[in-house]
XYZ file of C-alpha atoms in Angstrom:
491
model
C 88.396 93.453 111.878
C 89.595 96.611 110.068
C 87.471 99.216 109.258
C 86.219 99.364 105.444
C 86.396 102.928 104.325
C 84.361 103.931 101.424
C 86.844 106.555 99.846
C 85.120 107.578 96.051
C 82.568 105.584 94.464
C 84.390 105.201 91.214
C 83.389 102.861 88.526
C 80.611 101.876 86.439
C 78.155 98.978 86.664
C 76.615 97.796 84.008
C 78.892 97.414 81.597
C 81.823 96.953 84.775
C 79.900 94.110 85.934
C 79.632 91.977 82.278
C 83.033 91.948 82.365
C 83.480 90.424 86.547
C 85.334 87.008 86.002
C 82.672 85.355 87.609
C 79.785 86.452 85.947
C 79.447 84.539 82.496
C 76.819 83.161 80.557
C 76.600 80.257 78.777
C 77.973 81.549 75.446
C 76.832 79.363 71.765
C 77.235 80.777 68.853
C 73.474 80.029 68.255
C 72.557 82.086 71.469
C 74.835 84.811 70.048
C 73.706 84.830 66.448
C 76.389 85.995 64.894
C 76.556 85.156 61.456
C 80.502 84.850 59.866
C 79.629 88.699 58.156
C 79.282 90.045 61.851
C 82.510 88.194 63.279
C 84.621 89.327 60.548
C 84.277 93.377 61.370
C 84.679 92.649 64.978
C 88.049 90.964 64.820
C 89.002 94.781 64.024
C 87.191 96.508 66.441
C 88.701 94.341 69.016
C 92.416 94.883 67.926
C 92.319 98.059 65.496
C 93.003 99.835 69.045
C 95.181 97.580 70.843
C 98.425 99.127 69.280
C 100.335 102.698 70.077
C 101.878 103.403 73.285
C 100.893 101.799 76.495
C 99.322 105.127 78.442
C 101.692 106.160 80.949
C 104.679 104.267 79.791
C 107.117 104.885 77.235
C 106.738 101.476 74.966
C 104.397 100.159 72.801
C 102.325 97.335 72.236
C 104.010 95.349 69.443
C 107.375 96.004 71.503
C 105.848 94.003 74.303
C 104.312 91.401 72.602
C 107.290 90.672 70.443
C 109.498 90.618 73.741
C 106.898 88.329 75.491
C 105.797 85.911 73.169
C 109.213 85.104 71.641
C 111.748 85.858 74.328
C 110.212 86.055 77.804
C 107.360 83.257 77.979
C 108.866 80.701 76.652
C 111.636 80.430 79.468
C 109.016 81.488 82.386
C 106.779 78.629 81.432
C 109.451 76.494 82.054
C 110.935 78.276 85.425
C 107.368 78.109 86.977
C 107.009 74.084 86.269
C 109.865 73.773 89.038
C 109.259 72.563 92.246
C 109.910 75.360 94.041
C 107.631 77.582 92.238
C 104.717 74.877 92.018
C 104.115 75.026 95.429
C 102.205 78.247 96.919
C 100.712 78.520 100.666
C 97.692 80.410 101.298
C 94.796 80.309 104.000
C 91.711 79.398 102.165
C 89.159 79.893 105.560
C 89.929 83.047 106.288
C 86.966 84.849 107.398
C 85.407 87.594 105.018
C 85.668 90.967 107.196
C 83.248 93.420 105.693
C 79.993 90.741 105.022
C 78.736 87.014 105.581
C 80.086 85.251 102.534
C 78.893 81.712 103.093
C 75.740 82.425 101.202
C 77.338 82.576 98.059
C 79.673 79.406 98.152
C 80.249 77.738 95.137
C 79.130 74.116 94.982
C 80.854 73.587 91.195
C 83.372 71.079 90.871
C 85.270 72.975 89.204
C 85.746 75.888 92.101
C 87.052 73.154 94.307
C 91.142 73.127 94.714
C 93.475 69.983 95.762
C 95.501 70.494 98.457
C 99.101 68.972 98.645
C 99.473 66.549 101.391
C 103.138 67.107 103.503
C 104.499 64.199 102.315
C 104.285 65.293 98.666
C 106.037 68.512 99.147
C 109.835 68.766 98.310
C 111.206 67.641 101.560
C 112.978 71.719 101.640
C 109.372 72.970 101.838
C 107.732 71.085 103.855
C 110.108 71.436 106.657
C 111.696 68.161 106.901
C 115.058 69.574 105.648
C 116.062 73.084 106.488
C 119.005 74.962 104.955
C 122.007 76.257 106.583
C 124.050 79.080 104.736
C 123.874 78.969 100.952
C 125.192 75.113 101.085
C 124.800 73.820 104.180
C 122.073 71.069 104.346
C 120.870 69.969 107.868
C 117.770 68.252 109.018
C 115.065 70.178 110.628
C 115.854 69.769 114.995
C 112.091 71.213 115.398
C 110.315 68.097 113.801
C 109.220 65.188 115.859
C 111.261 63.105 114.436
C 114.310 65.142 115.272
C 113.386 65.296 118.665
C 113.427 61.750 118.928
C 116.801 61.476 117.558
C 118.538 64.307 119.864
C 118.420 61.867 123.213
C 118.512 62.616 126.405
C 118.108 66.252 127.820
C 121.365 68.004 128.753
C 120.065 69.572 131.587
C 119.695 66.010 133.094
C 122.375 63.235 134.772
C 125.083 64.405 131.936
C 128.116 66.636 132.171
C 127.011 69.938 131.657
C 130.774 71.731 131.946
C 130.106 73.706 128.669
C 127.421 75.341 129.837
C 128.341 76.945 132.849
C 129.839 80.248 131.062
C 127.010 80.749 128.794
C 125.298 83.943 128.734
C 121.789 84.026 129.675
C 119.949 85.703 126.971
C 116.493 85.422 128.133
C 114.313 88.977 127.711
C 111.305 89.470 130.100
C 107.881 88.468 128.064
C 106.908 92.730 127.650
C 110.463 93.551 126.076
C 109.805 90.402 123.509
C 106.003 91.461 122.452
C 107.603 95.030 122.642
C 110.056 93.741 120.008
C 107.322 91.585 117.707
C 105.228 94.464 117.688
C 107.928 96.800 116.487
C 108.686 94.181 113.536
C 105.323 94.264 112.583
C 105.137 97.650 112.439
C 108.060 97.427 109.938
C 106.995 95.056 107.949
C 103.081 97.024 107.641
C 104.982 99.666 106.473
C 106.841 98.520 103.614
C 103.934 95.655 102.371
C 100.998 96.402 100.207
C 99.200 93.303 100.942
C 97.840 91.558 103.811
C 100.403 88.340 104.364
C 100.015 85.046 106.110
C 102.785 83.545 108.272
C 104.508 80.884 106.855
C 103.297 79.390 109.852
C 100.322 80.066 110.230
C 97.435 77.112 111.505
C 94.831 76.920 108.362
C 97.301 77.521 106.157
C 97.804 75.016 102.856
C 99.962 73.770 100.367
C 98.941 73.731 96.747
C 100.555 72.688 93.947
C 99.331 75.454 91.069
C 100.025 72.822 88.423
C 97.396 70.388 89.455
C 94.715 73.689 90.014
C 94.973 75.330 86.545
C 93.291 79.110 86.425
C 90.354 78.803 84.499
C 86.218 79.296 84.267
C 84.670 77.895 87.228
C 81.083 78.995 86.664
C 81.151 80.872 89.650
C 78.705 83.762 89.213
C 75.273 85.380 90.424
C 75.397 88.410 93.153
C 78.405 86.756 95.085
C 81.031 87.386 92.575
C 79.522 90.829 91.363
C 79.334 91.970 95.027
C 83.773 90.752 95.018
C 84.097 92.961 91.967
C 81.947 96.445 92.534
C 83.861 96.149 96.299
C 87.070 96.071 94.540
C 86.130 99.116 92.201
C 83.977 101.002 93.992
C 85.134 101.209 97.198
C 89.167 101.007 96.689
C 89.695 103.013 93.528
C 90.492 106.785 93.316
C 87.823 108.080 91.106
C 87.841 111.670 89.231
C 85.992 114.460 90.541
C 82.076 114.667 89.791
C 81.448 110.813 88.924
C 79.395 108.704 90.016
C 78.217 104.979 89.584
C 74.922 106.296 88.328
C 76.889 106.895 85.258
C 78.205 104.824 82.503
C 81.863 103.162 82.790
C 83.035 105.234 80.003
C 81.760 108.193 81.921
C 83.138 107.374 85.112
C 86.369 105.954 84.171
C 87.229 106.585 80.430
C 90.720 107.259 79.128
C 89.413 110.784 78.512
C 87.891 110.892 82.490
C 90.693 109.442 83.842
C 92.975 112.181 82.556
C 92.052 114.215 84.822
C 93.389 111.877 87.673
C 96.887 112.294 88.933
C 99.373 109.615 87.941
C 99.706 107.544 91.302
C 95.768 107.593 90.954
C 96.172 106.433 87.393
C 98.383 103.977 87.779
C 96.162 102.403 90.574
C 93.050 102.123 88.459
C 95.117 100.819 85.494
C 96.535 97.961 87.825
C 93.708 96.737 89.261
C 92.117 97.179 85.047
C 94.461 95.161 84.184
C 94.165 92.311 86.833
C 91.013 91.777 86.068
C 91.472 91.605 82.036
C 93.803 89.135 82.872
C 91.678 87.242 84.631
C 89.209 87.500 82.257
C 91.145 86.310 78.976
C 92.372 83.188 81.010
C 88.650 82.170 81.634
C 87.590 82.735 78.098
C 90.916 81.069 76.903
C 90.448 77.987 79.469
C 86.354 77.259 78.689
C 84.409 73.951 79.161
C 83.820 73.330 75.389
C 82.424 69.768 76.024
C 81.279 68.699 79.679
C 81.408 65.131 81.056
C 80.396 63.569 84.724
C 83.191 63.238 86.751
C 84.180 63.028 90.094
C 85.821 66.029 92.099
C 89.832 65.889 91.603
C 89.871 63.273 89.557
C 90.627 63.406 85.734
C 87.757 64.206 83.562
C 87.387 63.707 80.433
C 85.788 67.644 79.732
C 87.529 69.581 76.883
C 88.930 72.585 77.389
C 89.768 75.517 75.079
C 89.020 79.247 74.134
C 85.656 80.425 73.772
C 86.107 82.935 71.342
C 82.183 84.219 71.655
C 82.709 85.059 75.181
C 86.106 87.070 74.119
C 84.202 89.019 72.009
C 81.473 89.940 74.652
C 83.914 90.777 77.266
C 86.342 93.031 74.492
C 84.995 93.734 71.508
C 84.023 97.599 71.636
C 80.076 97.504 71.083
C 79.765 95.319 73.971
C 81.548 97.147 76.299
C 80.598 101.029 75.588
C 84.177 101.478 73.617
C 86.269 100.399 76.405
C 87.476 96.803 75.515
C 90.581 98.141 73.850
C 91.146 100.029 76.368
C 91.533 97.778 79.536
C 93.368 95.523 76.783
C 96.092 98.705 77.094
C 95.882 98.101 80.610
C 97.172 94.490 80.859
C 99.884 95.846 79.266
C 100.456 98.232 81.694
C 100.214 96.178 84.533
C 102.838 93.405 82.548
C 105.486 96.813 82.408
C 105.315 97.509 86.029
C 106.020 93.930 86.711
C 108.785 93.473 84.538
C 110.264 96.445 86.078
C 109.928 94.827 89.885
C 111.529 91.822 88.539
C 114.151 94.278 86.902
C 114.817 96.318 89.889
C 114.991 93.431 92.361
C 117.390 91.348 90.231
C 120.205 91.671 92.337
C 118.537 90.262 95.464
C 116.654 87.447 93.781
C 119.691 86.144 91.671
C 121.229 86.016 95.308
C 118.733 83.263 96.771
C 119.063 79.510 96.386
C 115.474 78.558 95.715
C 115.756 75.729 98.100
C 113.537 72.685 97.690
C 115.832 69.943 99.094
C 116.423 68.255 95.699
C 120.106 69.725 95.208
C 120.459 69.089 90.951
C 116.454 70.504 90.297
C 117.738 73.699 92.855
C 120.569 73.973 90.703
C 118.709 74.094 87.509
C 116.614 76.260 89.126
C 119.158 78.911 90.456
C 120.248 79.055 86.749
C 116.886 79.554 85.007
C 116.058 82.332 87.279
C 119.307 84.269 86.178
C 119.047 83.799 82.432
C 115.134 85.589 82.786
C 116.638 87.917 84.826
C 119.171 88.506 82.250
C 116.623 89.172 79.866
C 114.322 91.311 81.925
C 116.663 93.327 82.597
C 118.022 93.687 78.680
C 114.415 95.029 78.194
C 115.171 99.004 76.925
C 111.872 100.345 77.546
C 111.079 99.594 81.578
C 107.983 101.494 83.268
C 109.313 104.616 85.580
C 108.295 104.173 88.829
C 110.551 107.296 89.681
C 108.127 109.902 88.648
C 105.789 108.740 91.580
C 105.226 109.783 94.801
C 107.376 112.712 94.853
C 106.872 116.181 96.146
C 107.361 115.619 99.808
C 104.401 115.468 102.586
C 101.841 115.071 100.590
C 103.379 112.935 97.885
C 104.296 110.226 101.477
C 100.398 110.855 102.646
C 98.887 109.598 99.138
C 101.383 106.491 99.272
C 100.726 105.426 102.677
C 96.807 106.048 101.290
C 97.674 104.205 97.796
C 99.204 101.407 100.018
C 95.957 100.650 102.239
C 93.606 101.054 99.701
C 95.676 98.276 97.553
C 95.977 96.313 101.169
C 91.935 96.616 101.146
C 92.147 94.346 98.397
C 93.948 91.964 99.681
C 91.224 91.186 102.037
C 88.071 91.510 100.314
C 89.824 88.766 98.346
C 89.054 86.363 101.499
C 85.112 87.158 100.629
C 85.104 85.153 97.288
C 83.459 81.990 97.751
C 84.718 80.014 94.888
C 87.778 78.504 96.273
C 89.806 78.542 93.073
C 88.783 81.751 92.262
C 90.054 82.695 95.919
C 93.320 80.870 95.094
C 94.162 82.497 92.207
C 93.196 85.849 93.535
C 95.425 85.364 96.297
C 98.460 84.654 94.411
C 98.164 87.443 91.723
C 97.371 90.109 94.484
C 100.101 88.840 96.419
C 102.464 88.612 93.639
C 100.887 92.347 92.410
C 101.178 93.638 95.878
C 105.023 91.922 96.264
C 105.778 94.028 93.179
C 104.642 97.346 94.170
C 106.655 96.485 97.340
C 109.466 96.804 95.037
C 108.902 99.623 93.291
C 108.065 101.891 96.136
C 108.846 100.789 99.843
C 112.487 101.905 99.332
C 114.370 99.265 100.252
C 115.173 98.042 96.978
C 116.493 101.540 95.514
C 120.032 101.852 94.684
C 122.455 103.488 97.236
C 123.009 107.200 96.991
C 126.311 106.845 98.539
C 129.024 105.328 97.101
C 130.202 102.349 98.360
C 126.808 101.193 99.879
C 125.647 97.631 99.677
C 122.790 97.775 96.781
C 120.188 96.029 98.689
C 119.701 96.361 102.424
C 121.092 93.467 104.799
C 117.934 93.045 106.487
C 115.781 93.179 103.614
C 113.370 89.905 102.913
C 110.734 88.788 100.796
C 109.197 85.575 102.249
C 108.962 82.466 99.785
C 105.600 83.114 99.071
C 106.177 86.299 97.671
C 108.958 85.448 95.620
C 106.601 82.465 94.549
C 103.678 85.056 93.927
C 105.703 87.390 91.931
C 106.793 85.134 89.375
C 103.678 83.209 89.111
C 101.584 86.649 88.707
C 103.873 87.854 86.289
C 103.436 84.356 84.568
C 99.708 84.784 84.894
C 100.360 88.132 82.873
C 102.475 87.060 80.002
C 100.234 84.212 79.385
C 97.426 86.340 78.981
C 99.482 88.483 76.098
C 100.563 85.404 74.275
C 96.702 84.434 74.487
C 96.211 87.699 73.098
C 97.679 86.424 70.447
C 95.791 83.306 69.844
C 92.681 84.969 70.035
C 93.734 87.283 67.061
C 94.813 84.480 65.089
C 91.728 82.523 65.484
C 89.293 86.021 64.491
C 91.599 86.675 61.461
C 90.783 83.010 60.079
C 86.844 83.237 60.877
């Protein structure tokens, strides 16, 4: 279990906690009683401020949402309805290490997830087929099946002539852990999240179409508990706050000034997570509730819940600081784009293997056109101006780098298992994209000559799956931005 360090206590918790995904009322507009006078003035207040430049970036917010809506959601919708980004693994019963979360289990049909059964994964995923090269298709010798096939043992009655000159290659047990180990090491020191083997035992399949993001009713101390760990305990805070405070006070755009910008840019990704989060609930919202039984297809309608928008955004709800962690979803969509942009020339080398040649194909294609128009983007987040100034500068990323890692695991404490799944993927696909920006091994040559992107270098499928679908996750939530504006100006 690895120690949980308490670094600052650094956000609010009032107001911080209204806004936790899990923690929503049951919103009516009777409950509310707003009248169609109030609504009106608040359709301003919610979007009067949502315009400018994105802090800490060079673009502004119409730039992005013109880019998004019209050019760059339209083909990642369709990318991310291919098989081999439907399909994400994660380890849903991974113990909690910092308290006992089976207290606050959700019992909700709608927390529950469906997982994919082997046979109804792509045969390239599920193992059954494994690729050789970049066209090469061969079937997988490891699976029982494959055994049975291969006959007898060569070691037995037959000629073994051919393998008398063979070199014996075998290492001693020590030099072989000696040589894991070292990996590992490696690896922890390039990754900003905590990542499962593709291998690993409790590990799942899920197909992300069939387990839409969306309210789950999961709620109460459980998810608030998630949320304040996440903030409180992870974030940098600025000097002489406190959680006794407001969340304007503790983490304002006037406080937070005062923060350097690695420190900034950490609070405004993890900001603008969570307002991501938090539109697709309100956007996805029960609106009419029938009986039904778990995984199969209800008849409940789903839709936005414009009343619980307002709570979350609008500025008199949130002491002034809707607008503001609006701004920050828009941050956090920048520095994703940019991953995307900067790893282009790796990811347009992969196959994105499923088995199913003519989808693969399609697939291969789709990926390069987005690419082609990430990359056409003029105004890309800098992730030069970071980390630089020697010792120190390498001390506060390897500290930037476990406190984001911290994350990763207090995301195995949420007890709604959707809410777990989607966590997983977005900090995964978050993480894989500060992985990008910073580890190195995705930076340009300085000599001449040099191969772009290191030999060695890998991102696993999962992370490639994670980036895209977070950065999906993202641009969804602008372009229901935009649907949420639309609906206030008509009220």
């Amino acid at each position: 279990m690895v120690e949980f360090k308490v670094i600052i206590q650094c956000c609010t918790l009032y107001t911080l906690l209204l806004l936790l995904p899990g923690v929503i009322p049951q919103f009516t507009k009777k409950t509310l009683s707003w009248s169609e006078e109030d609504v009106l003035p608040l359709s301003d207040q919610c979007f009067c401020k949502l315009e400018g430049q994105i802090d800490d970036c060079s673009c502004k917010v119409d730039t992005v949402d013109d880019f998004n809506n019209k050019r760059i959601f339209p083909r990642l919708k369709s990318l991310l309805a291919k098989d081999y980004f439907r399909y994400f693994q994660y380890h849903p019963y991974k113990k909690c290490p910092f308290w006992d979360a089976t207290s606050g289990k959700c019992a909700s049909n709608y927390c529950q997830v469906k997982n994919c059964a082997t046979t109804d994964l792509p045969p390239g995923i599920s193992g059954e087929i494994v690729e050789m090269g970049h066209t090469r298709i061969v079937e997988n010798k490891y699976t029982p099946e494959a055994q049975k096939k291969a006959g007898k043992d060569v070691t037995c009655d037959g000629d073994n002539s051919d393998l008398e000159d063979l070199v014996d290659s075998t290492i001693s047990e020590k030099a072989t852990n000696d040589l894991m180990n070292w990996k590992k090491h490696d690896e922890a020191a390039n990754t900003f999240c905590e990542l499962d083997s593709e291998s690993c035992a409790g590990c799942v399949h899920v197909d992300l179409t069939k387990n839409p993001e969306r309210y789950t009713g999961y709620n109460g101390e459980a998810s608030r508990r998630v949320w304040s760990t996440i903030y409180e305990e992870n974030c940098f805070s600025p000097k002489g706050t406190t959680t006794k405070s407001t969340f304007s006070a503790a983490f304002g755009p006037e406080t937070i000034k005062n923060l350097c910008l690695e420190k900034r840019v950490f609070f405004r990704i993890v900001s603008g997570l969570h307002t991501s989060i938090t539109i697709h609930l309100s956007a996805n919202y029960p609106l009419k509730k029938e009986p039904s039984t778990p995984f199969l297809k209800s008849s409940d309608t789903w839709g936005p819940n414009l009343e619980l928008f307002h709570q979350r955004f609008d500025p008199e709800t949130t002491n002034g600081q809707g607008p503001y962690w609006l701004k920050n979803l828009y941050f956090v969509y920048l520095l994703e784009l940019r991953a995307l942009a900067k790893a282009a020339p790796y990811l347009t080398q992969q196959t994105y293997f499923t088995g199913r040649l003519s989808e693969d194909k399609e697939t291969v294609i789709a990926v390069k056109e987005l690419l082609s128009l990430v990359q056409s983007f003029p105004d890309h987040f800098d992730e030069t101006s970071m980390f630089t100034g020697g010792k120190q500068a390498e001390e506060l990323k390897i500290e930037f780098r476990e406190h984001f890692k911290n994350i990763t695991r207090v995301i195995d404490c949420v007890g709604c298992d959707k809410c777990k799944l989607w966590g997983k993927l977005q900090v995964t696909g978050l993480g894989t994209a500060l992985k990008i920006l910073f580890s190195g091994e995705f930076d340009k040559p300085v000599i001449a000559g040099l191969p772009a992107v290191k030999e060695d270098l890998k991102l696993t499928r999962n992370e490639i799956v994670a980036l895209f679908n977070a950065f999906g996750k993202i641009s969804t939530s602008i372009v229901e931005l935009e649907r949420f504006r639309e609906m206030l100006r008509k009220r």
